[in-house]
Amino acid sequence: MGVAEQEAVKQLKLLVDAADEPLKITFQIVDCLNWRLENGIDNILTKPIIPTDLYKSVRDSQLVGFSGYTRQGLPVIAIGVGLSTFDKQSVNYYVQSHIQMNEYRDRVLLPAAAKKCGKYVGTCVKVLDMTGLRLSALNNIKLLTVISSIDDLNYPEKTDTYYIVNAPYIFSACWKVVKPLLQERTRRKVQVLQGCGRDELLKVMYHGLIISSSC
């Protein structure tokens, strides 16, 4: 069993210990490990999206980046939701890219954060920038459904809070469609901030990490 699979077992065993339905959670552990084995997840970081032009088109239309750490030492991941088009390649390539970023977070960013803080760090914070969001974003609902399912089943409890910033008026309509696709535990972590959310974000991270140009 690979290192990543061992980490998955440890994380999900924590859920088993706290669960009222341990048998159900046990099945989830088995399903998660089978998913990792069947899809070669342990080796996914060594399987780049090729050719290079294809890889570049995926990343240029899927705006995600590591932005530093919160005051508590959690990695901050910024996602340009509104300006990500997800329209340059097929859904499968975006899913592969998303899984690669999940694995990079778990294998590189979180251990680096733990080393920096001198304590265990098992979650991150995500800032979702809705600048440029349009109703046409709902055309990507299939991709969102697949990604949400993968995260809920195979990467549970990896994000501490989702901060939504720069939400335009159209966001409420999009949120009504997206919200039912998320697990309740995920919905509870979502915080929609006013404007760029500067004041609220400064409570959890340093000024240099607030990336919105409107702040």
mmCIF file of N, CA and C in Angstrom, residues 148 152-153 179-188:
data_model
loop_
_atom_site.group_PDB
_atom_site.id
_atom_site.type_symbol
_atom_site.label_atom_id
_atom_site.label_comp_id
_atom_site.label_asym_id
_atom_site.label_seq_id
_atom_site.Cartn_x
_atom_site.Cartn_y
_atom_site.Cartn_z
ATOM 1 N N SER A 148 -17.228 17.375 -7.043
ATOM 2 C CA SER A 148 -17.806 17.377 -5.697
ATOM 3 C C SER A 148 -17.921 15.962 -5.151
ATOM 4 N N ASP A 152 -15.984 14.597 -1.841
ATOM 5 C CA ASP A 152 -16.776 14.130 -0.698
ATOM 6 C C ASP A 152 -16.438 12.688 -0.322
ATOM 7 N N LEU A 153 -16.200 11.855 -1.326
ATOM 8 C CA LEU A 153 -15.983 10.431 -1.066
ATOM 9 C C LEU A 153 -14.531 10.079 -0.776
ATOM 10 N N LYS A 179 -25.702 24.545 -4.563
ATOM 11 C CA LYS A 179 -25.810 24.179 -3.146
ATOM 12 C C LYS A 179 -26.341 22.765 -2.916
ATOM 13 N N PRO A 180 -27.396 22.330 -3.619
ATOM 14 C CA PRO A 180 -27.907 20.969 -3.383
ATOM 15 C C PRO A 180 -26.921 19.865 -3.764
ATOM 16 N N LEU A 181 -25.914 20.196 -4.566
ATOM 17 C CA LEU A 181 -24.940 19.187 -4.982
ATOM 18 C C LEU A 181 -23.910 18.898 -3.897
ATOM 19 N N LEU A 182 -23.838 19.767 -2.901
ATOM 20 C CA LEU A 182 -22.816 19.652 -1.865
ATOM 21 C C LEU A 182 -23.346 18.924 -0.638
ATOM 22 N N GLN A 183 -22.453 18.211 0.032
ATOM 23 C CA GLN A 183 -22.809 17.581 1.297
ATOM 24 C C GLN A 183 -23.087 18.661 2.339
ATOM 25 N N GLU A 184 -23.928 18.345 3.309
ATOM 26 C CA GLU A 184 -24.266 19.317 4.343
ATOM 27 C C GLU A 184 -23.019 19.796 5.079
ATOM 28 N N ARG A 185 -22.078 18.885 5.340
ATOM 29 C CA ARG A 185 -20.868 19.280 6.059
ATOM 30 C C ARG A 185 -20.049 20.283 5.255
ATOM 31 N N THR A 186 -20.152 20.209 3.928
ATOM 32 C CA THR A 186 -19.454 21.166 3.072
ATOM 33 C C THR A 186 -20.183 22.501 3.057
ATOM 34 N N ARG A 187 -21.499 22.464 2.958
ATOM 35 C CA ARG A 187 -22.284 23.708 2.933
ATOM 36 C C ARG A 187 -22.060 24.530 4.194
ATOM 37 N N ARG A 188 -21.890 23.855 5.325
ATOM 38 C CA ARG A 188 -21.690 24.573 6.588
ATOM 39 C C ARG A 188 -20.372 25.348 6.614
#
